[in-house]
Short mmCIF file of N, CA and C in Angstrom, two decimals:
data_model
loop_
_atom_site.label_atom_id
_atom_site.label_comp_id
_atom_site.label_asym_id
_atom_site.label_seq_id
_atom_site.Cartn_x
_atom_site.Cartn_y
_atom_site.Cartn_z
N MET Q 1 97.58 84.85 118.19
CA MET Q 1 97.21 86.61 117.56
C MET Q 1 96.13 86.92 116.76
N ASP Q 2 95.48 88.25 117.04
CA ASP Q 2 94.40 88.26 116.10
C ASP Q 2 94.36 90.35 115.23
N ILE Q 3 93.51 90.42 114.41
CA ILE Q 3 94.51 91.36 113.03
C ILE Q 3 94.17 92.67 114.35
N GLU Q 4 93.28 92.88 115.23
CA GLU Q 4 94.22 94.16 116.43
C GLU Q 4 95.62 94.03 116.83
N LYS Q 5 96.18 93.16 116.89
CA LYS Q 5 97.32 93.11 117.39
C LYS Q 5 98.24 93.40 116.45
N VAL Q 6 98.81 92.73 115.03
CA VAL Q 6 98.72 92.91 114.26
C VAL Q 6 98.97 94.28 113.18
N ASN Q 7 97.92 94.73 113.37
CA ASN Q 7 97.70 96.72 112.97
C ASN Q 7 98.35 97.63 114.00
N SER Q 8 98.56 96.58 115.77
CA SER Q 8 99.09 97.56 116.27
C SER Q 8 100.50 97.39 115.79
N MET Q 9 101.15 96.25 115.56
CA MET Q 9 102.01 96.23 115.72
C MET Q 9 103.23 97.63 115.03
N ASP Q 10 104.47 98.18 115.69
CA ASP Q 10 105.16 98.62 114.85
C ASP Q 10 106.22 98.28 114.09
N PHE Q 11 106.87 99.14 113.29
CA PHE Q 11 107.74 98.14 112.01
C PHE Q 11 108.54 97.50 112.21
N ARG Q 12 108.83 97.81 112.97
CA ARG Q 12 110.25 97.02 114.07
C ARG Q 12 109.74 95.32 114.23
N GLU Q 13 108.73 95.42 115.09
CA GLU Q 13 108.18 94.43 115.41
C GLU Q 13 107.53 93.79 114.38
N PHE Q 14 106.65 94.14 113.61
CA PHE Q 14 106.12 93.97 112.42
C PHE Q 14 107.14 92.83 111.45
N VAL Q 15 108.01 93.35 111.44
CA VAL Q 15 109.42 92.77 110.38
C VAL Q 15 110.02 91.79 111.06
N ASP Q 16 109.91 91.75 112.11
CA ASP Q 16 110.79 91.03 113.27
C ASP Q 16 109.85 89.42 113.50
N VAL Q 17 108.33 89.93 113.30
CA VAL Q 17 107.82 88.66 113.46
C VAL Q 17 107.40 87.66 112.35
N PHE Q 18 107.00 88.80 111.03
CA PHE Q 18 106.96 88.49 109.35
C PHE Q 18 108.29 88.47 108.81
N GLY Q 19 109.04 88.77 109.21
CA GLY Q 19 110.33 88.78 108.54
C GLY Q 19 110.53 87.42 107.49
N ASN Q 20 110.46 86.50 108.03
CA ASN Q 20 110.79 85.19 107.08
C ASN Q 20 109.38 84.78 106.78
N VAL Q 21 108.80 85.21 106.44
CA VAL Q 21 107.11 84.11 105.99
C VAL Q 21 107.36 84.07 104.70
N VAL Q 22 108.08 84.93 104.12
CA VAL Q 22 109.08 84.66 102.78
C VAL Q 22 110.57 84.18 103.28
N GLU Q 23 110.73 82.93 102.82
CA GLU Q 23 112.03 82.93 103.56
C GLU Q 23 113.24 83.74 102.82
N ARG Q 24 113.69 84.49 104.20
CA ARG Q 24 114.70 85.18 104.00
C ARG Q 24 114.74 86.81 103.18
N CYS Q 25 113.38 87.11 103.19
CA CYS Q 25 112.79 88.06 102.30
C CYS Q 25 111.55 89.31 103.61
N PRO Q 26 113.10 89.90 104.17
CA PRO Q 26 112.17 90.55 105.13
C PRO Q 26 111.93 92.12 104.40
N LEU Q 27 112.53 92.08 103.63
CA LEU Q 27 111.65 93.20 103.13
C LEU Q 27 110.54 92.78 102.65
N ILE Q 28 109.49 92.10 101.84
CA ILE Q 28 108.19 91.93 101.65
C ILE Q 28 107.70 92.29 103.08
N ALA Q 29 107.98 91.68 104.29
CA ALA Q 29 107.42 92.25 105.45
C ALA Q 29 107.11 93.41 105.22
N ALA Q 30 108.03 94.42 105.62
CA ALA Q 30 108.38 95.38 105.77
C ALA Q 30 107.88 96.48 104.43
N ALA Q 31 107.53 95.96 103.20
CA ALA Q 31 106.73 96.67 102.49
C ALA Q 31 104.81 96.11 102.41
N VAL Q 32 104.37 95.10 103.05
CA VAL Q 32 102.94 94.82 103.60
C VAL Q 32 103.24 95.26 105.00
N TRP Q 33 103.74 95.42 105.99
CA TRP Q 33 103.24 96.59 106.83
C TRP Q 33 102.80 97.89 107.00
N SER Q 34 103.72 98.57 105.36
CA SER Q 34 102.95 99.95 104.74
C SER Q 34 101.50 100.04 104.71
N GLN Q 35 100.68 98.75 104.41
CA GLN Q 35 99.42 98.21 103.64
C GLN Q 35 98.41 98.24 104.72
N ARG Q 36 98.99 98.32 106.49
CA ARG Q 36 98.19 98.67 107.14
C ARG Q 36 96.84 99.17 106.91
N PRO Q 37 95.73 99.17 107.70
CA PRO Q 37 95.53 98.43 109.14
C PRO Q 37 94.82 97.24 107.57
N PHE Q 38 95.08 96.22 108.40
CA PHE Q 38 94.76 95.14 107.17
C PHE Q 38 92.88 94.60 108.06
N SER Q 39 92.24 94.47 106.92
CA SER Q 39 90.98 94.01 107.40
C SER Q 39 90.85 92.70 108.35
N ASP Q 40 91.23 91.97 107.92
CA ASP Q 40 91.05 90.29 108.40
C ASP Q 40 92.66 89.80 108.08
N LEU Q 41 92.89 88.70 108.50
CA LEU Q 41 94.22 87.65 108.61
C LEU Q 41 93.94 87.11 107.32
N GLN Q 42 92.94 87.33 106.27
CA GLN Q 42 92.81 86.98 105.05
C GLN Q 42 93.94 87.98 104.09
N ASP Q 43 93.06 89.06 104.73
CA ASP Q 43 93.73 90.43 103.57
C ASP Q 43 95.37 90.50 104.06
N LEU Q 44 95.82 89.74 105.12
CA LEU Q 44 97.53 90.58 105.56
C LEU Q 44 97.98 89.30 104.84
N LYS Q 45 97.35 87.92 104.66
CA LYS Q 45 97.72 87.14 103.38
C LYS Q 45 97.75 87.64 102.48
N GLN Q 46 96.81 87.67 101.75
CA GLN Q 46 97.26 88.93 100.26
C GLN Q 46 97.75 89.73 100.23
N HIS Q 47 97.99 90.78 100.86
CA HIS Q 47 99.77 91.89 100.79
C HIS Q 47 100.68 90.53 100.72
N PHE Q 48 100.57 90.08 101.49
CA PHE Q 48 102.03 89.11 101.18
C PHE Q 48 101.97 88.62 99.16
N TYR Q 49 100.93 87.92 99.19
CA TYR Q 49 100.73 87.06 97.73
C TYR Q 49 100.93 88.48 97.05
N ALA Q 50 99.71 89.31 97.06
CA ALA Q 50 100.20 90.80 96.02
C ALA Q 50 101.36 91.71 95.77
N PHE Q 51 102.32 91.29 96.90
CA PHE Q 51 103.82 92.22 96.53
C PHE Q 51 104.35 90.58 95.71
N ILE Q 52 104.29 89.71 96.01
CA ILE Q 52 104.73 88.30 95.07
C ILE Q 52 104.67 88.83 93.87
N ASP Q 53 103.26 88.77 93.61
CA ASP Q 53 102.49 88.82 92.19
C ASP Q 53 103.04 89.72 91.26
N ALA Q 54 103.05 91.03 92.06
CA ALA Q 54 103.45 92.21 91.54
C ALA Q 54 105.37 92.61 90.58
N LEU Q 55 105.82 91.65 91.59
CA LEU Q 55 107.49 91.96 91.54
C LEU Q 55 107.39 91.49 89.77
N PRO Q 56 108.48 91.80 88.89
CA PRO Q 56 109.01 91.63 88.04
C PRO Q 56 109.47 90.03 87.91
N GLN Q 57 109.81 89.79 87.16
CA GLN Q 57 110.18 88.08 87.18
C GLN Q 57 111.46 88.00 87.83
N SER Q 58 112.09 88.96 87.26
CA SER Q 58 113.51 89.15 88.28
C SER Q 58 114.02 88.74 89.45
N GLY Q 59 112.92 89.36 89.84
CA GLY Q 59 112.18 89.70 91.85
C GLY Q 59 111.57 88.14 91.92
N GLN Q 60 111.40 87.78 91.45
CA GLN Q 60 110.17 86.69 91.50
C GLN Q 60 111.02 85.85 91.83
N GLU Q 61 112.11 85.46 90.62
CA GLU Q 61 112.81 84.27 90.72
C GLU Q 61 114.23 84.86 91.81
N GLY Q 62 114.28 85.60 92.20
CA GLY Q 62 114.90 87.08 93.54
C GLY Q 62 114.24 85.59 94.58
N ILE Q 63 113.59 85.59 94.85
CA ILE Q 63 112.20 85.02 96.10
C ILE Q 63 112.79 83.40 96.42
N LEU Q 64 113.07 82.82 95.06
CA LEU Q 64 112.86 81.79 94.65
C LEU Q 64 114.14 80.85 95.02
N ARG Q 65 115.39 82.26 94.83
CA ARG Q 65 116.75 81.91 95.08
C ARG Q 65 116.94 81.84 96.91
N CYS Q 66 115.98 82.75 97.42
CA CYS Q 66 116.49 82.77 98.58
C CYS Q 66 116.00 81.43 99.36
N HIS Q 67 115.99 80.58 98.91
CA HIS Q 67 115.35 79.24 99.63
C HIS Q 67 116.34 78.00 99.59
N PRO Q 68 116.31 77.43 100.52
CA PRO Q 68 117.46 76.82 100.65
C PRO Q 68 117.24 75.17 99.71
N ASP Q 69 118.27 74.53 99.59
CA ASP Q 69 117.65 73.15 99.00
C ASP Q 69 117.11 72.50 100.27
N LEU Q 70 116.28 71.16 99.70
CA LEU Q 70 115.74 70.40 100.28
C LEU Q 70 116.91 69.38 100.82
N ALA Q 71 116.80 69.39 102.07
CA ALA Q 71 118.06 68.39 101.88
C ALA Q 71 119.54 68.49 101.77
N GLY Q 72 120.01 69.91 101.81
CA GLY Q 72 120.89 70.53 101.37
C GLY Q 72 122.22 70.44 102.24
N ARG Q 73 122.84 71.03 101.80
CA ARG Q 73 124.15 71.68 102.41
C ARG Q 73 123.88 72.35 103.59
N GLU Q 74 122.76 73.61 103.75
CA GLU Q 74 122.89 74.14 104.91
C GLU Q 74 121.93 72.97 105.74
N LEU Q 75 121.02 72.07 105.33
CA LEU Q 75 120.72 70.92 106.68
C LEU Q 75 121.78 70.75 107.40
N GLN Q 76 122.61 70.05 105.89
CA GLN Q 76 123.77 69.15 107.08
C GLN Q 76 124.61 70.42 107.83
N LEU Q 77 125.12 71.46 107.63
CA LEU Q 77 125.74 72.62 108.33
C LEU Q 77 124.81 73.42 109.39
N GLY Q 78 123.55 73.03 109.56
CA GLY Q 78 122.70 73.39 110.37
C GLY Q 78 122.26 74.83 110.26
N THR Q 79 122.56 75.72 108.83
CA THR Q 79 122.74 77.05 108.80
C THR Q 79 121.51 77.35 108.78
N LEU Q 80 120.01 76.34 108.33
CA LEU Q 80 118.75 76.99 108.05
C LEU Q 80 118.13 78.17 108.63
N THR Q 81 117.47 78.72 108.23
CA THR Q 81 116.32 79.49 109.04
C THR Q 81 115.61 78.03 109.93
N ALA Q 82 114.91 78.72 111.21
CA ALA Q 82 114.26 77.95 111.74
C ALA Q 82 113.12 77.30 111.34
N GLU Q 83 112.36 78.55 110.41
CA GLU Q 83 111.23 77.68 109.69
C GLU Q 83 111.82 76.52 109.02
N SER Q 84 112.72 77.20 107.76
CA SER Q 84 112.97 75.89 107.49
C SER Q 84 113.33 74.70 107.73
N GLN Q 85 114.34 74.88 108.93
CA GLN Q 85 114.34 73.74 109.70
C GLN Q 85 113.15 72.68 110.64
N ARG Q 86 111.83 73.61 110.67
CA ARG Q 86 111.11 72.61 110.96
C ARG Q 86 110.36 72.05 110.04
N GLU Q 87 110.09 72.98 109.37
CA GLU Q 87 110.10 71.99 107.92
C GLU Q 87 110.37 70.89 106.83
N GLN Q 88 111.83 71.30 107.14
CA GLN Q 88 112.21 69.96 106.67
C GLN Q 88 112.44 68.79 107.52
N SER Q 89 112.76 68.99 109.35
CA SER Q 89 112.43 68.74 109.65
C SER Q 89 111.48 67.60 109.91
N SER Q 90 110.08 68.24 109.70
CA SER Q 90 108.72 67.54 110.04
C SER Q 90 108.53 66.61 108.60
N VAL Q 91 109.03 66.53 107.57
CA VAL Q 91 109.00 65.22 106.51
C VAL Q 91 110.25 64.35 106.76
N GLY Q 92 111.21 64.61 107.36
CA GLY Q 92 111.81 63.65 108.25
C GLY Q 92 112.86 63.76 106.87
N LEU Q 93 113.88 65.07 106.59
CA LEU Q 93 115.12 65.08 105.91
C LEU Q 93 115.87 64.95 106.30
N PRO Q 94 116.12 64.70 107.77
CA PRO Q 94 117.31 65.17 108.23
C PRO Q 94 117.87 63.82 108.36
N GLY Q 95 117.12 62.79 108.64
CA GLY Q 95 117.41 61.22 108.57
C GLY Q 95 117.35 60.77 107.12
N LEU Q 96 117.48 61.19 106.34
CA LEU Q 96 117.77 60.81 104.92
C LEU Q 96 119.16 59.70 105.04
N GLY Q 97 119.14 58.58 104.66
CA GLY Q 97 120.26 57.95 104.41
C GLY Q 97 121.28 58.58 103.31
N ALA Q 98 122.48 58.17 103.33
CA ALA Q 98 123.62 58.51 102.11
C ALA Q 98 122.96 58.56 100.84
N ASP Q 99 122.15 57.37 100.59
CA ASP Q 99 122.01 57.40 99.15
C ASP Q 99 121.05 58.35 98.78
N GLU Q 100 119.53 58.70 99.59
CA GLU Q 100 118.59 59.02 99.58
C GLU Q 100 118.84 60.30 99.28
N ARG Q 101 120.22 60.70 100.25
CA ARG Q 101 120.65 62.35 100.71
C ARG Q 101 121.88 62.69 99.00
N LEU Q 102 121.95 61.54 98.35
CA LEU Q 102 123.17 62.17 97.37
C LEU Q 102 122.27 61.80 96.28
N ARG Q 103 121.10 61.20 95.99
CA ARG Q 103 120.02 61.64 94.70
C ARG Q 103 119.45 62.62 94.88
N LEU Q 104 118.92 63.48 96.33
CA LEU Q 104 118.34 64.29 96.17
C LEU Q 104 119.28 65.67 95.98
N ALA Q 105 120.63 65.33 96.01
CA ALA Q 105 121.54 66.24 96.23
C ALA Q 105 121.78 66.50 94.34
N GLU Q 106 121.86 65.22 93.89
CA GLU Q 106 121.89 65.12 92.50
C GLU Q 106 120.55 65.99 91.63
N LEU Q 107 119.66 66.00 91.89
CA LEU Q 107 118.47 66.28 91.32
C LEU Q 107 117.98 67.96 91.79
N ASN Q 108 118.49 67.85 92.84
CA ASN Q 108 118.15 69.69 92.93
C ASN Q 108 119.96 70.12 92.52
N ALA Q 109 120.94 69.34 92.09
CA ALA Q 109 121.84 70.38 91.11
C ALA Q 109 121.09 70.81 89.81
N GLN Q 110 120.58 69.43 89.19
CA GLN Q 110 120.14 69.31 87.88
C GLN Q 110 118.85 70.22 88.01
N TYR Q 111 118.22 70.48 88.96
CA TYR Q 111 117.59 71.63 88.74
C TYR Q 111 117.95 72.74 88.95
N ARG Q 112 118.79 73.20 89.52
CA ARG Q 112 119.16 74.35 89.52
C ARG Q 112 120.14 74.82 88.21
N ALA Q 113 120.66 74.04 87.83
CA ALA Q 113 121.08 74.23 86.35
C ALA Q 113 120.21 74.03 85.24
N ARG Q 114 118.91 73.46 85.16
CA ARG Q 114 118.29 74.06 84.83
C ARG Q 114 117.48 75.40 84.71
N PHE Q 115 117.22 75.47 85.65
CA PHE Q 115 116.25 77.00 85.92
C PHE Q 115 116.51 77.82 86.57
N GLY Q 116 117.64 77.77 87.23
CA GLY Q 116 118.38 79.22 87.73
C GLY Q 116 118.09 79.19 89.34
N PHE Q 117 117.11 78.33 89.56
CA PHE Q 117 116.63 78.72 90.99
C PHE Q 117 116.69 77.12 92.25
N PRO Q 118 116.20 77.14 93.11
CA PRO Q 118 116.14 76.18 93.84
C PRO Q 118 114.93 75.33 93.85
N PHE Q 119 114.98 74.05 93.61
CA PHE Q 119 113.65 73.58 94.09
C PHE Q 119 112.94 73.50 95.05
N VAL Q 120 111.77 74.65 94.65
CA VAL Q 120 110.86 74.78 96.00
C VAL Q 120 109.90 74.12 96.18
N LEU Q 121 109.56 73.57 97.40
CA LEU Q 121 108.48 72.56 98.01
C LEU Q 121 108.03 72.92 99.06
N ALA Q 122 106.95 73.21 99.12
CA ALA Q 122 105.84 72.94 100.67
C ALA Q 122 106.25 71.51 101.54
N ALA Q 123 106.91 71.07 101.53
CA ALA Q 123 107.61 69.68 102.03
C ALA Q 123 106.31 69.07 103.31
N ARG Q 124 106.46 70.41 103.68
CA ARG Q 124 105.64 69.71 105.61
C ARG Q 124 104.34 69.18 104.99
N LEU Q 125 104.10 69.47 103.90
CA LEU Q 125 102.85 68.89 103.26
C LEU Q 125 102.64 67.11 101.93
N ARG Q 126 104.00 66.80 102.42
CA ARG Q 126 104.39 65.67 101.37
C ARG Q 126 105.26 64.87 102.41
N ALA Q 127 104.46 63.82 101.96
CA ALA Q 127 105.35 62.29 102.75
C ALA Q 127 106.86 62.62 102.03
N ARG Q 128 108.36 61.34 103.08
CA ARG Q 128 109.48 62.35 102.92
C ARG Q 128 109.45 61.96 101.28
N GLU Q 129 108.93 60.77 101.04
CA GLU Q 129 109.63 59.51 99.70
C GLU Q 129 108.49 60.69 98.20
N ALA Q 130 107.67 61.37 98.69
CA ALA Q 130 107.43 62.09 97.71
C ALA Q 130 107.89 63.62 97.36
N VAL Q 131 108.98 63.73 98.05
CA VAL Q 131 109.50 64.35 97.59
C VAL Q 131 110.98 64.75 96.45
N PRO Q 132 111.53 63.84 96.66
CA PRO Q 132 112.14 63.57 95.45
C PRO Q 132 111.38 63.64 93.81
N ARG Q 133 110.45 62.16 94.20
CA ARG Q 133 109.61 62.30 93.10
C ARG Q 133 108.80 63.24 92.62
N GLU Q 134 108.47 64.56 93.96
CA GLU Q 134 107.93 65.59 93.11
C GLU Q 134 109.17 66.54 92.28
N LEU Q 135 110.41 66.47 92.87
CA LEU Q 135 111.62 66.98 92.06
C LEU Q 135 111.95 66.68 90.64
N ALA Q 136 111.87 65.30 90.45
CA ALA Q 136 112.17 64.39 89.63
C ALA Q 136 110.84 64.95 88.30
N ARG Q 137 109.54 65.28 88.73
CA ARG Q 137 108.53 65.62 87.90
C ARG Q 137 108.78 66.94 87.40
N ARG Q 138 109.10 67.54 88.24
CA ARG Q 138 109.29 69.46 87.84
C ARG Q 138 109.94 69.48 87.15
N LEU Q 139 111.52 68.84 87.36
CA LEU Q 139 112.67 68.87 86.56
C LEU Q 139 112.26 68.47 84.80
N HIS Q 140 111.05 68.08 84.50
CA HIS Q 140 110.53 68.26 83.14
C HIS Q 140 109.83 68.87 82.63
N CYS Q 141 109.35 69.78 83.56
CA CYS Q 141 108.36 70.95 83.56
C CYS Q 141 109.38 72.55 82.49
N PRO Q 142 108.43 72.57 81.67
CA PRO Q 142 109.10 74.09 80.87
C PRO Q 142 108.88 75.40 81.65
N ARG Q 143 109.79 75.89 81.30
CA ARG Q 143 110.50 77.31 82.71
C ARG Q 143 109.23 77.49 82.97
N ALA Q 144 108.31 78.16 82.35
CA ALA Q 144 107.53 79.15 82.70
C ALA Q 144 106.29 78.98 83.16
N GLN Q 145 106.14 77.20 82.99
CA GLN Q 145 105.08 76.76 83.86
C GLN Q 145 105.76 76.58 85.72
N GLU Q 146 106.92 76.16 85.11
CA GLU Q 146 107.99 75.43 86.61
C GLU Q 146 107.82 77.21 87.57
N LEU Q 147 108.37 77.91 87.03
CA LEU Q 147 107.95 79.27 88.00
C LEU Q 147 106.82 79.70 88.10
N ARG Q 148 105.78 79.41 87.82
CA ARG Q 148 104.58 79.44 88.31
C ARG Q 148 104.48 78.37 89.44
N THR Q 149 104.10 77.49 89.12
CA THR Q 149 104.55 76.09 90.57
C THR Q 149 105.65 76.32 91.80
N ALA Q 150 106.98 76.92 91.24
CA ALA Q 150 107.51 77.20 92.54
C ALA Q 150 106.93 78.46 93.06
N LEU Q 151 106.76 79.51 92.82
CA LEU Q 151 105.70 80.53 93.51
C LEU Q 151 104.42 80.35 93.96
N GLY Q 152 103.84 79.36 93.40
CA GLY Q 152 102.65 78.84 94.53
C GLY Q 152 102.98 77.94 95.64
N GLU Q 153 104.00 77.50 95.63
CA GLU Q 153 104.64 76.84 96.26
C GLU Q 153 105.13 77.84 97.37
N VAL Q 154 106.01 79.35 97.39
CA VAL Q 154 106.60 79.69 98.11
C VAL Q 154 104.68 80.48 98.73
N LYS Q 155 104.11 80.76 98.01
CA LYS Q 155 102.82 81.29 98.83
C LYS Q 155 102.23 80.35 99.75
N THR Q 156 101.79 78.82 99.28
CA THR Q 156 101.94 77.71 100.39
C THR Q 156 102.57 77.66 101.58
N ILE Q 157 103.80 78.03 101.10
CA ILE Q 157 104.65 77.98 102.60
C ILE Q 157 104.19 79.40 103.33
N ALA Q 158 103.96 80.31 102.73
CA ALA Q 158 104.28 81.57 103.56
C ALA Q 158 102.38 81.24 104.32
N ARG Q 159 101.37 80.86 103.52
CA ARG Q 159 100.33 80.61 104.38
C ARG Q 159 100.61 79.70 105.37
N LEU Q 160 101.20 78.92 104.97
CA LEU Q 160 101.52 77.76 106.48
C LEU Q 160 102.31 78.58 107.58
N ARG Q 161 103.01 80.00 106.76
CA ARG Q 161 104.12 80.29 107.83
C ARG Q 161 103.19 81.35 109.08
N LEU Q 162 102.27 81.93 108.32
CA LEU Q 162 101.21 83.15 108.78
C LEU Q 162 100.41 82.26 109.85
N ALA Q 163 99.92 80.72 109.69
CA ALA Q 163 99.08 80.57 110.49
C ALA Q 163 99.59 80.18 111.41
N ASP Q 164 101.34 79.44 111.04
CA ASP Q 164 101.32 78.99 112.88
C ASP Q 164 101.70 80.44 113.37
N LEU Q 165 102.29 81.80 112.90
CA LEU Q 165 102.53 83.20 113.71
C LEU Q 165 101.27 83.20 113.96
N LEU Q 166 99.97 83.05 113.68
CA LEU Q 166 98.89 83.77 114.01
C LEU Q 166 98.10 82.61 114.95
N GLY Q 167 98.77 81.60 114.95
CA GLY Q 167 97.80 80.21 115.70
C GLY Q 167 97.05 79.87 115.58
N ILE Q 168 97.16 79.82 113.99
CA ILE Q 168 95.56 79.60 113.34
C ILE Q 168 95.65 78.11 112.50
N ASP Q 169 94.46 77.62 112.06
CA ASP Q 169 94.79 76.84 111.34
C ASP Q 169 94.91 77.16 109.65
N PRO Q 170 95.69 76.52 109.26
CA PRO Q 170 95.87 77.07 107.92
C PRO Q 170 94.92 77.08 107.07
N ALA Q 171 93.83 76.40 107.40
CA ALA Q 171 92.30 76.52 106.03
C ALA Q 171 91.90 77.31 106.50
N ARG Q 172 91.65 77.89 107.53
CA ARG Q 172 91.67 79.69 107.80
C ARG Q 172 92.16 80.96 106.90
N LEU Q 173 93.33 80.60 106.63
CA LEU Q 173 94.11 81.47 105.92
C LEU Q 173 93.46 81.32 104.13
#
């Protein structure tokens, strides 16, 4: 999809296509639509990033709370968004054994209790065994640092999802 196609979309189409670039946050796509026309695909991505950056901390934490736990209850119940299902599947999280699932559930619960939002990671860029290691490592980070890291992961996920939707190599965004 090229920038002309993106710029020609009406509001409903734009939100339908880009509404889950940021997990379960179609309002962001709605706000980004109003910034058209975009000069190029990089500009489109920057508008998503700028919206996230402009939010107060409570809004940024709200975005994080829209993300599911990795290998969590939603994966087990089959209620993930299509994008999250693909991302978690690509790293093999549905195939975790009972002990691995339990370990991740414990780490996810500790992380949520410490930070007040779920652990967010661009899982498809990691090996399966790296997920619990990274979660355990980040569990000990200062809160402000972890908020920045988690928002960086949200942006990485958004960039990858945009690349998927636009049919381009993520390195081009």
